Amino acid sequence: MKHIHLFLIIIISFSSCQSTSNPKKIEIGTISKIDVHSHYQHSRSYLPSFLKKWNMRSVLVDVAKEGPEGVERSWGHYQNHATTQPDLYFLCSSLIGTGIDAPDFATNAIKLLEEEINSGARMVKVWKNFGMVTQDESGNFIQIDDTRLQPIWEYLKSKGIPVMAHIAEPEQAWRELDPQNPHYGYYKNNPQYHAFTIPEIPSYETIIAARDRWIKNNPELQILCAHLGSMSHDVDMVASRLDQYPNMSIEIGARFGDLAHQDSEKVSAFFDTYQDRILFGSDYGNAMEETSMTTDQLNEEEKNLEQNYTRLWRYLASDDSLEIRGQKSKGLHLNQNILEKVYAKNAINLLKLE
Ligand SMILES: [Zn+2]
């Protein structure tokens, strides 16, 4: 429920302007790709051939959330899905702070992570419930730099497993909704994350500062900040963190609208400077079993995926005029070397893939 934006991304169809001719066009299939941030919980008959056509493999990222019945995870779905095509899928486990006051919290969390790493997890995701949702017994929102989590980071360092961190939200969540903002629709539909209307939620600055301290205090832990580290509205903010923290890298999924809102030449220079630490991700996914869908729904889903991946490719690889989440922009026209790094090589290095 809380992750509903994924499905909206797939369902909503965006309009895009007619492409201008691109003299040095790179064919999509020639660049090997890894979607480092996907939520394909369930298998699809069309997905293996779709991914092969795109020359893409995919990291299936679990998310741990609080539900009415306690912690909710989808690890089992992802694990089942990954085993259907081990050549196409990798796994990412998840961690949540619920129950952090228990003396054996870290020990139990490590035990579970160990099992899932042994079952193939290459990374562990922490989500925005750190900072914005989950409270300890004293009623404090648990920030990601909480010392009670430290044994878990030590364990992950010892295993060489990176953390994918979706901490905080776009700045828009702490502001009055602006219909021009790329995240307007999400907060309209998910008011529980519109921090502007929920004064108990700590400030954007508080959560980002805790995240920064955590990265700084764990220089041997590789931290992949999802969604441009929730600083997607300003690549300068991202750059300042990348300059300070050598163990930090970023993933760009579901924030292309924020990038498109900024000057393309500036964003292109940002990609050039940090080309070894930017990873492609989409945040696309599914939530229904194939057997409960009609042929029309499946065809529609595949068509939308094709359009959406194509739009992201055009933004990164071409100099086409296009529109993403209502933001009119021009493609970044990244060169082949940078595209190869962002689309796959950086993920291969971070996750130690073949
Ligand atoms: Zn996600």
Short mmCIF file of C-alpha atoms and ligand atoms in Angstrom, two decimals:
data_model
loop_
_atom_site.label_atom_id
_atom_site.label_comp_id
_atom_site.label_asym_id
_atom_site.label_seq_id
_atom_site.Cartn_x
_atom_site.Cartn_y
_atom_site.Cartn_z
CA MET A 1 0.00 0.00 0.00
CA LYS A 2 2.68 2.43 1.05
CA HIS A 3 4.69 1.54 -2.01
CA ILE A 4 1.85 2.31 -4.36
CA HIS A 5 3.92 4.82 -6.34
CA LEU A 6 5.58 1.94 -8.16
CA PHE A 7 2.40 0.83 -9.71
CA LEU A 8 1.27 4.31 -10.52
CA ILE A 9 4.50 4.83 -12.41
CA ILE A 10 3.68 1.85 -14.53
CA ILE A 11 0.03 2.70 -15.00
CA ILE A 12 0.34 6.40 -15.72
CA SER A 13 1.24 7.06 -19.29
CA PHE A 14 3.21 10.20 -19.94
CA SER A 15 3.11 12.29 -23.03
CA SER A 16 6.35 12.93 -24.78
CA CYS A 17 7.28 15.31 -27.50
CA GLN A 18 8.41 14.29 -30.92
CA SER A 19 12.07 13.39 -30.94
CA THR A 20 14.62 15.51 -32.70
CA SER A 21 17.18 13.65 -34.75
CA ASN A 22 20.20 12.46 -32.85
CA PRO A 23 23.31 12.21 -35.01
CA LYS A 24 25.23 9.72 -32.80
CA LYS A 25 22.43 7.43 -31.80
CA ILE A 26 23.43 4.50 -29.59
CA GLU A 27 21.24 1.41 -29.99
CA ILE A 28 19.50 0.48 -26.74
CA GLY A 29 20.39 -3.20 -26.91
CA THR A 30 24.12 -2.64 -27.36
CA ILE A 31 24.54 -1.44 -23.78
CA SER A 32 24.35 -4.07 -21.06
CA LYS A 33 22.00 -3.00 -18.23
CA ILE A 34 21.18 -3.74 -14.63
CA ASP A 35 18.08 -2.22 -13.11
CA VAL A 36 19.41 -2.01 -9.57
CA HIS A 37 16.05 -0.98 -8.09
CA SER A 38 13.08 -3.04 -9.21
CA HIS A 39 10.10 -4.55 -7.40
CA TYR A 40 9.04 -7.41 -9.66
CA GLN A 41 7.52 -9.51 -6.91
CA HIS A 42 5.84 -11.93 -9.27
CA SER A 43 7.00 -13.68 -12.39
CA ARG A 44 5.59 -12.75 -15.77
CA SER A 45 5.67 -14.86 -18.90
CA TYR A 46 6.78 -11.84 -20.91
CA LEU A 47 9.47 -10.59 -18.52
CA PRO A 48 12.44 -12.88 -19.38
CA SER A 49 12.21 -12.15 -23.10
CA PHE A 50 11.51 -8.47 -22.37
CA LEU A 51 14.63 -8.18 -20.22
CA LYS A 52 16.76 -10.08 -22.71
CA LYS A 53 15.61 -7.78 -25.49
CA TRP A 54 16.65 -4.83 -23.30
CA ASN A 55 19.96 -6.57 -22.49
CA MET A 56 18.96 -6.02 -18.86
CA ARG A 57 19.18 -7.87 -15.57
CA SER A 58 17.29 -6.77 -12.54
CA VAL A 59 17.83 -6.50 -8.79
CA LEU A 60 14.61 -7.49 -7.00
CA VAL A 61 14.44 -5.25 -3.95
CA ASP A 62 12.44 -6.26 -0.90
CA VAL A 63 10.94 -3.57 1.33
CA ALA A 64 10.09 -4.05 5.02
CA LYS A 65 7.06 -2.05 6.14
CA GLU A 66 4.81 -1.82 9.14
CA GLY A 67 1.32 -3.14 8.59
CA PRO A 68 -1.60 -3.61 10.92
CA GLU A 69 -0.36 -7.16 11.65
CA GLY A 70 3.24 -6.14 12.22
CA VAL A 71 6.22 -6.15 9.87
CA GLU A 72 5.33 -6.91 6.26
CA ARG A 73 7.91 -8.14 3.80
CA SER A 74 7.78 -9.69 0.33
CA TRP A 75 11.10 -11.53 0.49
CA GLY A 76 9.49 -14.89 -0.22
CA HIS A 77 7.90 -13.60 -3.43
CA TYR A 78 11.15 -12.09 -4.63
CA GLN A 79 13.09 -15.21 -3.76
CA ASN A 80 10.64 -17.42 -5.66
CA HIS A 81 10.74 -15.10 -8.62
CA ALA A 82 14.54 -14.94 -8.67
CA THR A 83 14.86 -18.72 -8.75
CA THR A 84 12.84 -18.88 -11.99
CA GLN A 85 15.61 -17.04 -13.90
CA PRO A 86 18.83 -16.90 -11.90
CA ASP A 87 20.61 -15.49 -14.95
CA LEU A 88 18.33 -12.43 -14.94
CA TYR A 89 17.63 -11.61 -11.30
CA PHE A 90 19.55 -10.69 -8.17
CA LEU A 91 18.12 -10.25 -4.70
CA CYS A 92 18.15 -7.44 -2.16
CA SER A 93 17.02 -8.12 1.41
CA SER A 94 15.49 -5.54 3.78
CA LEU A 95 15.77 -4.26 7.33
CA ILE A 96 13.33 -2.40 9.60
CA GLY A 97 13.70 -0.88 13.09
CA THR A 98 10.49 -2.27 14.58
CA GLY A 99 11.31 -3.77 18.02
CA ILE A 100 14.63 -1.97 18.30
CA ASP A 101 14.34 -1.73 22.11
CA ALA A 102 14.63 -5.51 22.55
CA PRO A 103 18.13 -6.42 23.78
CA ASP A 104 18.47 -9.12 21.10
CA PHE A 105 17.17 -6.91 18.27
CA ALA A 106 20.49 -6.62 16.44
CA THR A 107 21.40 -10.27 17.02
CA ASN A 108 18.10 -11.43 15.54
CA ALA A 109 18.30 -9.00 12.64
CA ILE A 110 21.80 -10.25 11.81
CA LYS A 111 20.64 -13.86 11.99
CA LEU A 112 17.89 -13.17 9.47
CA LEU A 113 20.20 -11.20 7.19
CA GLU A 114 22.72 -14.01 7.31
CA GLU A 115 20.08 -16.50 6.15
CA GLU A 116 19.01 -14.23 3.32
CA ILE A 117 22.57 -13.45 2.26
CA ASN A 118 23.17 -17.20 2.16
CA SER A 119 20.05 -17.44 -0.02
CA GLY A 120 21.46 -14.94 -2.49
CA ALA A 121 20.87 -11.41 -1.15
CA ARG A 122 23.54 -9.08 -2.55
CA MET A 123 22.37 -5.94 -0.77
CA VAL A 124 20.07 -4.85 2.08
CA LYS A 125 17.47 -2.12 1.73
CA VAL A 126 16.51 0.32 4.46
CA TRP A 127 13.43 2.38 3.81
CA LYS A 128 11.95 5.69 4.87
CA ASN A 129 10.23 4.10 7.86
CA PHE A 130 13.63 4.88 9.43
CA GLY A 131 13.29 8.55 10.24
CA MET A 132 9.65 9.09 9.29
CA VAL A 133 7.51 6.24 10.64
CA THR A 134 8.92 3.73 13.13
CA GLN A 135 9.23 4.87 16.73
CA ASP A 136 11.01 3.22 19.63
CA GLU A 137 9.37 2.57 23.01
CA SER A 138 10.23 6.09 24.15
CA GLY A 139 8.27 7.47 21.20
CA ASN A 140 11.33 8.68 19.31
CA PHE A 141 11.42 8.26 15.55
CA ILE A 142 14.27 5.83 14.92
CA GLN A 143 16.90 7.53 12.79
CA ILE A 144 19.25 5.53 10.62
CA ASP A 145 22.31 6.54 12.68
CA ASP A 146 20.76 5.04 15.87
CA THR A 147 23.59 3.34 17.77
CA ARG A 148 21.41 0.26 18.37
CA LEU A 149 21.76 -0.50 14.65
CA GLN A 150 25.56 -0.33 14.68
CA PRO A 151 26.19 -4.09 15.15
CA ILE A 152 24.19 -4.69 11.97
CA TRP A 153 26.39 -2.31 9.97
CA GLU A 154 29.49 -4.00 11.40
CA TYR A 155 28.14 -7.35 10.26
CA LEU A 156 27.38 -6.09 6.73
CA LYS A 157 30.85 -4.53 6.49
CA SER A 158 32.39 -7.87 7.43
CA LYS A 159 30.39 -9.56 4.65
CA GLY A 160 31.06 -6.81 2.08
CA ILE A 161 27.32 -6.35 1.56
CA PRO A 162 26.17 -2.83 0.58
CA VAL A 163 23.07 -1.09 1.93
CA MET A 164 20.51 0.52 -0.34
CA ALA A 165 19.15 3.48 1.60
CA HIS A 166 15.88 5.17 0.77
CA ILE A 167 15.96 7.56 3.70
CA ALA A 168 13.66 10.62 3.87
CA GLU A 169 11.58 11.74 0.94
CA PRO A 170 11.86 14.42 -1.71
CA GLU A 171 11.88 17.87 -0.15
CA GLN A 172 8.37 18.40 -1.53
CA ALA A 173 7.02 16.15 1.26
CA TRP A 174 7.79 18.91 3.79
CA ARG A 175 6.20 21.64 1.70
CA GLU A 176 2.75 22.65 0.70
CA LEU A 177 1.74 20.62 -2.35
CA ASP A 178 2.64 22.25 -5.64
CA PRO A 179 0.77 20.92 -8.68
CA GLN A 180 3.86 21.69 -10.80
CA ASN A 181 6.10 19.49 -8.64
CA PRO A 182 6.91 16.00 -10.02
CA HIS A 183 5.81 14.46 -6.70
CA TYR A 184 2.45 16.19 -6.45
CA GLY A 185 0.51 13.07 -7.46
CA TYR A 186 2.34 10.81 -5.02
CA TYR A 187 1.65 12.93 -1.92
CA LYS A 188 -1.89 13.59 -3.05
CA ASN A 189 -2.41 9.81 -3.09
CA ASN A 190 -0.20 9.01 -0.08
CA PRO A 191 -0.99 11.73 2.48
CA GLN A 192 0.62 9.62 5.23
CA TYR A 193 4.00 10.66 3.81
CA HIS A 194 3.12 14.31 3.26
CA ALA A 195 5.18 15.44 6.25
CA PHE A 196 4.02 19.04 5.79
CA THR A 197 0.65 18.05 7.23
CA ILE A 198 2.07 15.76 9.97
CA PRO A 199 4.07 17.89 12.39
CA GLU A 200 5.26 14.89 14.46
CA ILE A 201 7.44 13.70 11.57
CA PRO A 202 10.97 15.05 12.06
CA SER A 203 12.15 17.70 9.65
CA TYR A 204 13.78 16.96 6.31
CA GLU A 205 17.02 18.44 7.64
CA THR A 206 16.98 16.23 10.78
CA ILE A 207 16.54 13.02 8.79
CA ILE A 208 19.09 13.95 6.11
CA ALA A 209 21.61 14.96 8.81
CA ALA A 210 21.18 11.57 10.55
CA ARG A 211 21.66 9.83 7.20
CA ASP A 212 24.81 11.87 6.53
CA ARG A 213 26.25 11.06 9.99
CA TRP A 214 25.56 7.37 9.39
CA ILE A 215 27.43 7.41 6.08
CA LYS A 216 30.30 9.38 7.63
CA ASN A 217 30.57 7.11 10.68
CA ASN A 218 30.70 3.93 8.58
CA PRO A 219 33.33 4.61 5.93
CA GLU A 220 33.79 0.90 5.25
CA LEU A 221 30.11 0.31 4.60
CA GLN A 222 29.11 0.83 0.97
CA ILE A 223 25.90 2.86 0.94
CA LEU A 224 23.83 3.21 -2.22
CA CYS A 225 21.51 6.16 -1.67
CA ALA A 226 18.31 5.38 -3.57
CA HIS A 227 16.41 8.13 -5.37
CA LEU A 228 19.45 10.45 -5.44
CA GLY A 229 19.59 10.39 -1.65
CA SER A 230 16.25 12.27 -1.42
CA MET A 231 18.07 15.35 -2.72
CA SER A 232 16.89 14.91 -6.29
CA HIS A 233 15.66 18.50 -6.56
CA ASP A 234 19.25 19.77 -6.47
CA VAL A 235 22.21 17.89 -7.94
CA ASP A 236 24.57 20.28 -6.09
CA MET A 237 23.30 18.88 -2.78
CA VAL A 238 23.99 15.36 -4.02
CA ALA A 239 27.43 16.38 -5.28
CA SER A 240 28.44 17.85 -1.93
CA ARG A 241 27.69 14.51 -0.21
CA LEU A 242 29.47 12.48 -2.88
CA ASP A 243 32.49 14.74 -2.39
CA GLN A 244 32.44 14.22 1.38
CA TYR A 245 31.69 10.49 1.54
CA PRO A 246 33.73 8.13 -0.66
CA ASN A 247 31.59 5.16 0.49
CA MET A 248 28.42 6.71 -0.95
CA SER A 249 26.93 6.11 -4.38
CA ILE A 250 23.51 7.00 -5.74
CA GLU A 251 20.65 5.40 -7.62
CA ILE A 252 18.35 7.52 -9.77
CA GLY A 253 15.07 5.57 -9.93
CA ALA A 254 11.74 7.43 -9.83
CA ARG A 255 13.48 10.82 -9.72
CA PHE A 256 13.91 11.49 -13.41
CA GLY A 257 11.25 14.20 -13.14
CA ASP A 258 13.41 16.10 -10.64
CA LEU A 259 16.42 15.76 -12.91
CA ALA A 260 14.38 16.89 -15.89
CA HIS A 261 13.33 19.96 -13.90
CA GLN A 262 16.99 21.05 -13.69
CA ASP A 263 19.15 22.37 -16.49
CA SER A 264 20.18 19.43 -18.71
CA GLU A 265 23.71 20.72 -19.21
CA LYS A 266 24.20 20.97 -15.46
CA VAL A 267 22.77 17.49 -14.87
CA SER A 268 24.91 16.11 -17.69
CA ALA A 269 28.03 17.62 -16.07
CA PHE A 270 26.97 16.02 -12.78
CA PHE A 271 26.83 12.61 -14.49
CA ASP A 272 30.22 13.26 -16.03
CA THR A 273 31.85 14.14 -12.69
CA TYR A 274 30.31 11.27 -10.71
CA GLN A 275 30.13 8.71 -13.54
CA ASP A 276 31.62 5.94 -11.35
CA ARG A 277 29.06 6.36 -8.55
CA ILE A 278 25.68 6.75 -10.29
CA LEU A 279 23.57 3.61 -10.81
CA PHE A 280 20.53 3.14 -13.00
CA GLY A 281 17.34 2.03 -11.27
CA SER A 282 13.68 2.32 -12.17
CA ASP A 283 11.58 1.48 -9.09
CA TYR A 284 9.23 -0.35 -11.47
CA GLY A 285 7.49 -3.42 -10.19
CA ASN A 286 4.38 -5.51 -9.91
CA ALA A 287 2.16 -6.62 -7.07
CA MET A 288 -0.29 -9.11 -8.58
CA GLU A 289 0.14 -12.74 -9.53
CA GLU A 290 0.01 -13.24 -13.28
CA THR A 291 -2.80 -15.79 -12.86
CA SER A 292 -5.08 -13.10 -11.43
CA MET A 293 -4.62 -10.81 -14.43
CA THR A 294 -6.33 -10.74 -17.80
CA THR A 295 -4.42 -10.93 -21.06
CA ASP A 296 -5.32 -7.30 -21.74
CA GLN A 297 -3.93 -6.20 -18.38
CA LEU A 298 -0.71 -8.11 -19.00
CA ASN A 299 -0.34 -6.62 -22.47
CA GLU A 300 -0.95 -3.16 -21.06
CA GLU A 301 1.59 -3.72 -18.30
CA GLU A 302 4.25 -4.82 -20.77
CA LYS A 303 3.49 -1.92 -23.09
CA ASN A 304 3.83 0.57 -20.22
CA LEU A 305 7.10 -0.96 -19.09
CA GLU A 306 8.46 -0.70 -22.61
CA GLN A 307 7.40 2.96 -22.85
CA ASN A 308 8.78 3.81 -19.42
CA TYR A 309 12.19 2.19 -19.86
CA THR A 310 12.38 3.79 -23.31
CA ARG A 311 11.66 7.23 -21.84
CA LEU A 312 14.45 6.87 -19.26
CA TRP A 313 16.83 5.67 -21.97
CA ARG A 314 15.97 8.64 -24.19
CA TYR A 315 16.57 11.02 -21.29
CA LEU A 316 20.00 9.55 -20.55
CA ALA A 317 21.23 8.64 -24.02
CA SER A 318 19.70 11.11 -26.49
CA ASP A 319 19.37 14.85 -26.81
CA ASP A 320 15.67 14.53 -27.61
CA SER A 321 13.19 17.03 -26.29
CA LEU A 322 10.95 15.10 -23.92
CA GLU A 323 8.63 15.36 -20.98
CA ILE A 324 8.96 13.42 -17.73
CA ARG A 325 6.38 13.80 -14.97
CA GLY A 326 5.22 17.05 -16.45
CA GLN A 327 8.76 18.46 -16.71
CA LYS A 328 9.74 19.46 -20.23
CA SER A 329 13.40 18.82 -20.78
CA LYS A 330 16.15 17.79 -23.15
CA GLY A 331 17.97 14.47 -22.96
CA LEU A 332 21.42 14.37 -21.34
CA HIS A 333 23.12 12.73 -24.33
CA LEU A 334 25.61 10.88 -22.12
CA ASN A 335 28.45 9.24 -24.01
CA GLN A 336 28.75 5.48 -24.43
CA ASN A 337 31.39 5.13 -21.71
CA ILE A 338 29.22 6.85 -19.09
CA LEU A 339 26.09 4.98 -20.19
CA GLU A 340 27.92 1.67 -19.77
CA LYS A 341 28.96 2.62 -16.25
CA VAL A 342 25.61 4.01 -15.11
CA TYR A 343 23.59 1.21 -16.69
CA ALA A 344 25.71 -1.72 -15.51
CA LYS A 345 29.40 -1.44 -14.67
CA ASN A 346 28.92 0.53 -11.45
CA ALA A 347 26.33 -2.00 -10.24
CA ILE A 348 28.61 -4.89 -11.18
CA ASN A 349 31.39 -3.34 -9.10
CA LEU A 350 29.21 -2.47 -6.12
CA LEU A 351 27.39 -5.80 -5.95
CA LYS A 352 30.38 -7.87 -7.08
CA LEU A 353 28.46 -9.41 -9.96
CA GLU A 354 29.84 -11.17 -12.97
ZN ZN B 1 11.53 1.20 -4.35
#
